[in-house]
Amino acid sequence: MKLIHFSDTHLGFNDLDTVNALGINQREADFYDAFSQVIEQIKILKPDYIIHTGDLFHRPSPSNRAITFALEQFKLIEALNIPFIMIAGNHSTPRTNLSSPILKIFENFKNVYVSYNQEYKKIEFDDVVFHTLPHMHDESKALSQIELCEANLDATKRNIMMLHCSVGAHYLMAEFGEWVYPHDKESLFSKMDYVALGHWHGFGKVGKHENVYYAGSTERTSLNDKRNSKGFALVTLDESLHVNYHEITIRPIKTYEIDCEDYEQSVEALHVNDIKDALVEVKLTHLTPLQSIDIQTRDIKNLFGEALHVSIKREFKQTNGEATLNDIEALSLETYFLEHIKEESQPEEFERLKGKIQGLFSAYEEVSDDTL
């Protein structure tokens, strides 16, 4: 049995106020392109089933263009005659009962099976049962839905679990209303042939669970997501489980640092290449307040003229042991917090805590610029 597992396509996302030749926000078009690449790979790989683990759209009420694009792509999928199972994520789930779930529009497709009502849904075929648990706002209700899932296990068929949630604190996205899967119910994963996850935007196996994978997103919803690799999972279930990552082509993001203690030399040492149409982040370090006035944003952006977008972060130099409010605001919160912990703890304790703190800030920063 062969499956394509992809997720978090966020159709309709837009950013950066840059439009393409068709007058469409360029970042929005990037998300459509990423989705189309996955569909083209599905045509080539010809899986037995296709699964999507949430956040098809970026918003519960997507734009007409996002809906039109999705319907066109699903017509292509329908023509392949491959069952497509899809669950709702937190971005595609209305916050109140006053809005109709957007995934209902796909119920008219013969080969598309959707799960979106914040409840467990069993989707069964001759050889496999898909146990779907879409995003849920109510964690107390979620527990009963997980128990329903466990009660519906079928020992005569493959069992595949589909969820859109955080499995453990490391996979938190710091988003409103995200669902955290209860730790004491993770034992259910071992009873499944495969557990397909959505919500976290990076591909990978989850902890000690050999059969639990996030597919990751197909594009970046924040420039704080520095991953230059996005794609989908090809899952093969034979005598054993095989999960292979397939990369798609996305717009690259490149990072540069300019040390303002020797500004001119640092600028001359920059290796600005292969940046055409890239997303570029420039960090100015060791800035003094006077330099910050002298160094114009326009001049920095001109160094990277072929880039699609250039973002600039300024980190100010501390002149004494006491950080002022302006210094704290200019420094990254992570740097300031780490310095505080370092001052208040023993070296061994600081080294133990440092990795955990960096991991938490990494999860937070990935989505800190992305709100519903």
Coordinates of C-alpha atoms in Angstrom, one line a residue:
M1 CA 0.0 0.0 0.0
K2 CA 1.3 3.4 -1.0
L3 CA 0.1 6.8 0.3
I4 CA 1.0 10.4 -0.3
H5 CA 0.8 12.4 2.9
F6 CA 0.9 16.2 2.7
S7 CA -0.4 19.0 4.9
D8 CA -0.6 22.6 5.9
T9 CA -0.9 24.0 2.3
H10 CA -2.4 27.3 3.6
L11 CA -4.0 28.2 0.3
G12 CA -4.8 31.9 0.2
F13 CA -1.9 33.0 2.4
N14 CA -0.4 36.3 1.3
D15 CA 2.4 38.5 2.5
L16 CA 5.0 41.2 1.7
D17 CA 2.8 43.4 -0.6
T18 CA 4.6 42.2 -3.7
V19 CA 2.5 41.3 -6.8
N20 CA 3.4 39.2 -9.8
A21 CA 2.8 39.9 -13.5
L22 CA -0.8 38.7 -13.1
G23 CA -1.5 41.2 -10.3
I24 CA -1.6 38.4 -7.7
N25 CA 0.3 38.7 -4.4
Q26 CA 3.6 36.9 -5.1
R27 CA 3.7 35.0 -1.9
E28 CA 0.0 33.8 -2.4
A29 CA 1.1 32.6 -5.8
D30 CA 4.0 30.7 -4.3
F31 CA 1.6 28.7 -2.2
Y32 CA -0.5 27.8 -5.2
D33 CA 2.6 26.7 -7.0
A34 CA 3.7 24.5 -4.2
F35 CA 0.3 22.8 -4.1
S36 CA 0.4 22.2 -7.9
Q37 CA 3.8 20.6 -7.6
V38 CA 2.5 18.1 -5.1
I39 CA -0.4 17.2 -7.4
E40 CA 2.0 16.7 -10.3
Q41 CA 4.0 14.3 -8.2
I42 CA 0.8 12.5 -7.3
K43 CA 0.2 11.9 -11.0
I44 CA 3.7 10.4 -11.3
L45 CA 3.8 8.3 -8.2
K46 CA 0.2 7.0 -8.4
P47 CA -0.4 6.2 -4.8
D48 CA -3.3 4.1 -3.6
Y49 CA -4.5 6.9 -1.3
I50 CA -3.9 10.6 -0.7
I51 CA -4.1 12.1 2.7
H52 CA -4.0 15.7 3.8
T53 CA -3.7 16.5 7.5
G54 CA -5.2 19.9 7.8
D55 CA -5.0 23.6 7.0
L56 CA -5.8 23.3 3.3
F57 CA -6.7 27.0 3.5
H58 CA -5.1 29.7 5.5
R59 CA -8.4 31.1 6.8
P60 CA -11.8 29.7 7.7
S61 CA -13.3 32.0 5.0
P62 CA -10.8 32.0 2.2
S63 CA -10.9 34.3 -0.8
N64 CA -12.7 33.5 -4.0
R65 CA -9.3 33.0 -5.7
A66 CA -8.2 30.5 -3.1
I67 CA -11.4 28.5 -3.4
T68 CA -11.4 28.6 -7.2
F69 CA -7.8 27.4 -7.3
A70 CA -8.6 24.5 -4.8
L71 CA -11.6 23.4 -6.8
E72 CA -9.6 23.3 -10.0
Q73 CA -6.9 21.2 -8.4
F74 CA -9.4 18.8 -6.9
K75 CA -10.9 18.3 -10.3
L76 CA -7.4 17.1 -11.4
I77 CA -7.2 14.8 -8.4
E78 CA -10.7 13.5 -9.0
A79 CA -9.7 12.5 -12.5
L80 CA -7.0 10.2 -11.1
N81 CA -9.7 8.1 -9.3
I82 CA -7.6 7.9 -6.1
P83 CA -9.3 8.3 -2.7
F84 CA -8.4 11.6 -1.1
I85 CA -8.9 11.8 2.7
M86 CA -8.7 15.2 4.3
I87 CA -9.1 16.7 7.8
A88 CA -9.6 20.2 9.0
G89 CA -6.9 22.1 10.7
N90 CA -7.1 25.0 13.1
H91 CA -6.8 27.6 10.3
S92 CA -9.7 26.1 8.4
T93 CA -12.0 25.6 11.4
P94 CA -14.5 28.3 12.2
R95 CA -14.2 29.7 15.7
T96 CA -18.0 29.8 16.1
N97 CA -20.9 27.7 14.9
L98 CA -22.2 30.7 13.0
S99 CA -19.9 29.9 10.1
S100 CA -20.1 26.8 7.8
P101 CA -16.9 24.8 7.6
I102 CA -15.2 25.5 4.3
L103 CA -14.3 21.8 3.7
K104 CA -18.0 21.0 3.1
I105 CA -17.5 22.2 -0.5
F106 CA -15.5 19.1 -1.3
E107 CA -18.2 16.7 -0.3
N108 CA -19.6 16.7 -3.9
F109 CA -16.4 15.1 -5.2
K110 CA -16.8 11.3 -5.5
N111 CA -13.3 10.4 -4.4
V112 CA -12.8 13.1 -1.7
Y113 CA -13.6 12.2 2.0
V114 CA -13.6 15.1 4.5
S115 CA -13.6 15.2 8.3
Y116 CA -14.2 18.7 9.8
N117 CA -16.9 18.7 12.5
Q118 CA -14.4 18.7 15.5
E119 CA -15.2 15.0 16.1
Y120 CA -13.9 11.6 15.2
K121 CA -14.8 10.1 11.9
K122 CA -14.1 6.6 10.6
I123 CA -13.5 6.4 6.9
E124 CA -13.3 2.8 5.7
F125 CA -12.1 1.0 2.6
D126 CA -11.7 -2.7 1.8
D127 CA -8.1 -2.8 3.0
V128 CA -7.7 0.2 5.4
V129 CA -9.5 2.3 8.0
F130 CA -8.6 6.0 8.3
H131 CA -9.3 7.2 11.8
T132 CA -9.7 10.9 11.4
L133 CA -9.4 13.5 14.2
P134 CA -9.6 17.0 12.8
H135 CA -8.7 20.1 14.8
M136 CA -10.8 20.5 18.0
H137 CA -11.3 23.6 20.0
D138 CA -12.6 21.7 23.1
E139 CA -9.9 19.5 24.6
S140 CA -12.4 17.9 27.0
K141 CA -14.5 16.8 24.1
A142 CA -11.3 15.7 22.2
L143 CA -10.6 13.0 24.9
S144 CA -13.9 11.3 24.2
Q145 CA -13.2 11.4 20.4
I146 CA -9.8 9.8 20.9
E147 CA -11.5 7.0 22.9
L148 CA -14.0 6.5 20.0
C149 CA -11.0 6.2 17.7
E150 CA -9.5 3.5 19.9
A151 CA -12.8 1.6 20.0
N152 CA -13.0 1.5 16.2
L153 CA -9.7 -0.2 15.6
D154 CA -10.0 -3.0 13.0
A155 CA -7.5 -5.9 13.4
T156 CA -8.4 -7.2 9.9
K157 CA -7.3 -4.1 8.1
R158 CA -4.6 -1.4 8.1
N159 CA -5.3 1.3 10.6
I160 CA -4.2 4.9 9.8
M161 CA -4.7 7.7 12.2
M162 CA -4.9 11.3 11.0
L163 CA -4.6 14.3 13.3
H164 CA -4.0 18.1 13.2
C165 CA -2.4 19.0 16.6
S166 CA 0.7 19.4 18.6
V167 CA 2.2 16.1 20.0
G168 CA 4.3 17.4 22.8
A169 CA 5.5 20.9 23.7
H170 CA 8.2 20.9 21.0
Y171 CA 5.6 21.0 18.3
L172 CA 3.6 23.9 19.7
M173 CA 3.0 26.7 17.1
A174 CA 1.9 29.4 19.6
E175 CA -1.3 29.9 17.7
F176 CA -4.8 30.7 19.1
G177 CA -6.7 27.6 20.0
E178 CA -4.2 25.0 18.9
W179 CA -5.0 21.5 20.1
V180 CA -2.4 19.6 22.2
Y181 CA -2.8 15.9 22.0
P182 CA -2.9 14.4 25.5
H183 CA 0.3 12.7 26.5
D184 CA -1.4 9.8 28.3
K185 CA -3.2 8.8 25.0
E186 CA 0.0 8.5 22.9
S187 CA 0.0 4.8 23.6
L188 CA -2.8 4.6 21.0
F189 CA -0.2 5.4 18.3
S190 CA 1.5 2.0 18.7
K191 CA -1.8 0.3 17.7
M192 CA -1.8 2.1 14.3
D193 CA 0.1 1.2 11.1
Y194 CA 0.8 4.9 10.5
V195 CA -0.1 8.1 12.3
A196 CA -0.2 11.1 9.9
L197 CA 0.1 14.5 11.6
G198 CA -0.5 18.1 10.5
H199 CA 0.1 21.5 12.2
W200 CA 3.9 21.5 12.7
H201 CA 5.5 23.0 9.6
G202 CA 8.6 20.7 9.5
F203 CA 8.8 17.2 8.2
G204 CA 9.9 14.4 10.5
K205 CA 9.3 11.5 12.9
V206 CA 7.9 12.4 16.3
G207 CA 10.1 11.4 19.2
K208 CA 10.3 7.7 20.1
H209 CA 7.3 6.8 17.9
E210 CA 8.6 5.0 14.8
N211 CA 5.3 5.3 12.9
V212 CA 4.3 8.9 13.8
Y213 CA 5.2 11.7 11.3
Y214 CA 4.5 15.3 10.5
A215 CA 4.5 15.9 6.8
G216 CA 5.3 19.6 7.3
S217 CA 4.0 22.5 5.3
T218 CA 4.4 23.1 1.6
E219 CA 5.5 26.7 2.0
R220 CA 6.4 29.2 4.8
T221 CA 3.8 31.2 6.6
S222 CA 6.4 33.2 8.3
L223 CA 9.9 34.5 7.4
N224 CA 11.0 33.2 10.8
D225 CA 10.6 29.7 9.2
K226 CA 14.1 29.4 7.8
R227 CA 13.6 25.9 6.3
N228 CA 14.6 25.9 2.6
S229 CA 13.2 22.4 2.2
K230 CA 9.5 21.7 1.9
G231 CA 7.6 18.8 0.4
F232 CA 5.5 15.7 1.3
A233 CA 5.8 12.1 2.5
L234 CA 5.6 9.0 0.4
V235 CA 4.5 6.3 2.8
T236 CA 4.8 2.6 1.9
L237 CA 3.1 0.0 4.1
D238 CA 4.3 -3.5 3.3
E239 CA 5.8 -5.9 5.8
S240 CA 7.2 -2.8 7.5
L241 CA 6.7 1.0 7.3
H242 CA 8.8 3.1 5.0
V243 CA 8.5 6.9 5.0
N244 CA 10.4 8.9 2.3
Y245 CA 10.5 12.6 2.1
H246 CA 10.0 14.2 -1.4
E247 CA 11.1 17.8 -1.7
I248 CA 9.4 20.3 -3.9
T249 CA 10.9 23.6 -5.2
I250 CA 10.2 26.7 -3.2
R251 CA 11.5 30.2 -3.1
P252 CA 14.8 30.2 -1.2
I253 CA 15.4 32.3 1.9
K254 CA 19.0 33.5 2.6
T255 CA 20.4 35.1 5.7
Y256 CA 23.3 37.6 6.0
E257 CA 24.9 39.4 8.9
I258 CA 26.6 42.8 8.8
D259 CA 28.8 43.5 11.8
C260 CA 28.5 47.2 12.4
E261 CA 31.6 47.4 14.5
D262 CA 33.4 47.4 11.2
Y263 CA 30.5 48.2 8.9
E264 CA 32.3 49.0 5.6
Q265 CA 34.6 45.9 5.8
S266 CA 31.6 43.7 6.7
V267 CA 29.7 45.0 3.7
E268 CA 32.6 44.4 1.4
A269 CA 33.0 40.8 2.7
L270 CA 29.4 40.0 1.8
H271 CA 29.0 37.2 -0.8
V272 CA 25.8 38.2 -2.5
N273 CA 25.1 35.6 -5.1
D274 CA 22.1 33.4 -6.2
I275 CA 19.7 35.8 -4.6
K276 CA 17.5 36.5 -7.6
D277 CA 13.9 36.4 -6.4
A278 CA 14.9 35.1 -3.0
L279 CA 13.7 36.1 0.4
V280 CA 16.6 37.8 2.2
E281 CA 17.0 38.5 5.8
V282 CA 19.9 40.8 6.9
K283 CA 20.9 41.1 10.5
L284 CA 22.8 44.3 11.6
T285 CA 24.7 43.5 14.8
H286 CA 26.6 45.6 17.3
L287 CA 24.8 48.7 16.3
T288 CA 25.1 52.0 18.2
P289 CA 22.2 54.4 18.3
L290 CA 24.1 56.9 16.1
Q291 CA 24.9 54.2 13.5
S292 CA 21.3 53.1 13.4
I293 CA 20.4 56.6 12.3
D294 CA 23.2 56.8 9.7
I295 CA 22.6 53.3 8.1
Q296 CA 19.5 53.7 5.9
T297 CA 17.2 50.8 5.3
R298 CA 17.2 51.7 1.6
D299 CA 21.0 51.4 1.3
I300 CA 20.9 47.9 2.8
K301 CA 18.2 46.8 0.5
N302 CA 20.1 48.1 -2.5
L303 CA 22.9 45.6 -1.7
F304 CA 20.4 42.8 -2.5
G305 CA 18.6 44.4 -5.5
E306 CA 17.6 41.1 -7.2
A307 CA 15.9 39.7 -4.1
L308 CA 12.1 39.5 -4.0
H309 CA 12.1 40.9 -0.5
V310 CA 14.7 42.1 2.0
S311 CA 13.9 42.2 5.8
I312 CA 16.3 43.9 8.2
K313 CA 16.8 43.2 11.8
R314 CA 18.8 45.5 14.0
E315 CA 20.6 44.4 17.2
F316 CA 22.0 47.1 19.3
K317 CA 25.4 47.0 21.1
Q318 CA 25.2 47.2 24.9
T319 CA 27.5 49.8 26.4
N320 CA 27.2 48.7 30.0
G321 CA 26.1 45.9 32.2
E322 CA 22.5 47.2 32.5
A323 CA 20.2 46.7 29.6
T324 CA 17.9 49.7 29.0
L325 CA 14.3 49.3 27.8
N326 CA 15.4 50.3 24.3
D327 CA 18.2 47.7 24.3
I328 CA 15.8 45.0 25.4
E329 CA 13.3 45.9 22.6
A330 CA 16.2 45.9 20.0
L331 CA 17.7 42.6 21.1
S332 CA 15.9 39.4 20.3
L333 CA 13.8 38.2 23.2
E334 CA 15.7 34.9 23.1
T335 CA 19.1 36.5 23.5
Y336 CA 17.9 38.7 26.4
F337 CA 16.3 35.7 28.2
L338 CA 19.4 33.5 27.7
E339 CA 21.6 36.3 29.1
H340 CA 19.3 36.6 32.1
I341 CA 19.4 32.8 32.8
K342 CA 23.2 32.7 32.4
E343 CA 23.6 35.4 35.1
E344 CA 21.2 33.6 37.5
S345 CA 22.4 30.0 37.2
Q346 CA 25.5 27.9 37.5
P347 CA 27.4 27.0 34.2
E348 CA 26.3 23.4 34.3
E349 CA 22.7 24.3 34.8
F350 CA 22.8 27.0 32.1
E351 CA 24.1 24.5 29.6
R352 CA 21.3 22.1 30.5
L353 CA 18.6 24.8 30.1
K354 CA 20.1 26.5 27.0
G355 CA 19.0 23.8 24.5
K356 CA 15.5 23.6 25.9
I357 CA 15.1 27.4 25.8
Q358 CA 16.3 27.6 22.2
G359 CA 13.9 24.9 21.2
L360 CA 11.0 26.7 22.7
F361 CA 11.9 30.0 21.1
S362 CA 12.4 28.3 17.8
A363 CA 8.8 26.9 17.9
Y364 CA 7.5 30.3 19.0
E365 CA 9.4 32.4 16.4
E366 CA 8.3 30.2 13.5
V367 CA 4.8 31.5 13.7
S368 CA 5.1 34.7 15.7
D369 CA 4.5 36.9 12.6
D370 CA 1.5 34.7 11.4
T371 CA -1.9 35.4 12.9
L372 CA -5.4 34.4 11.7

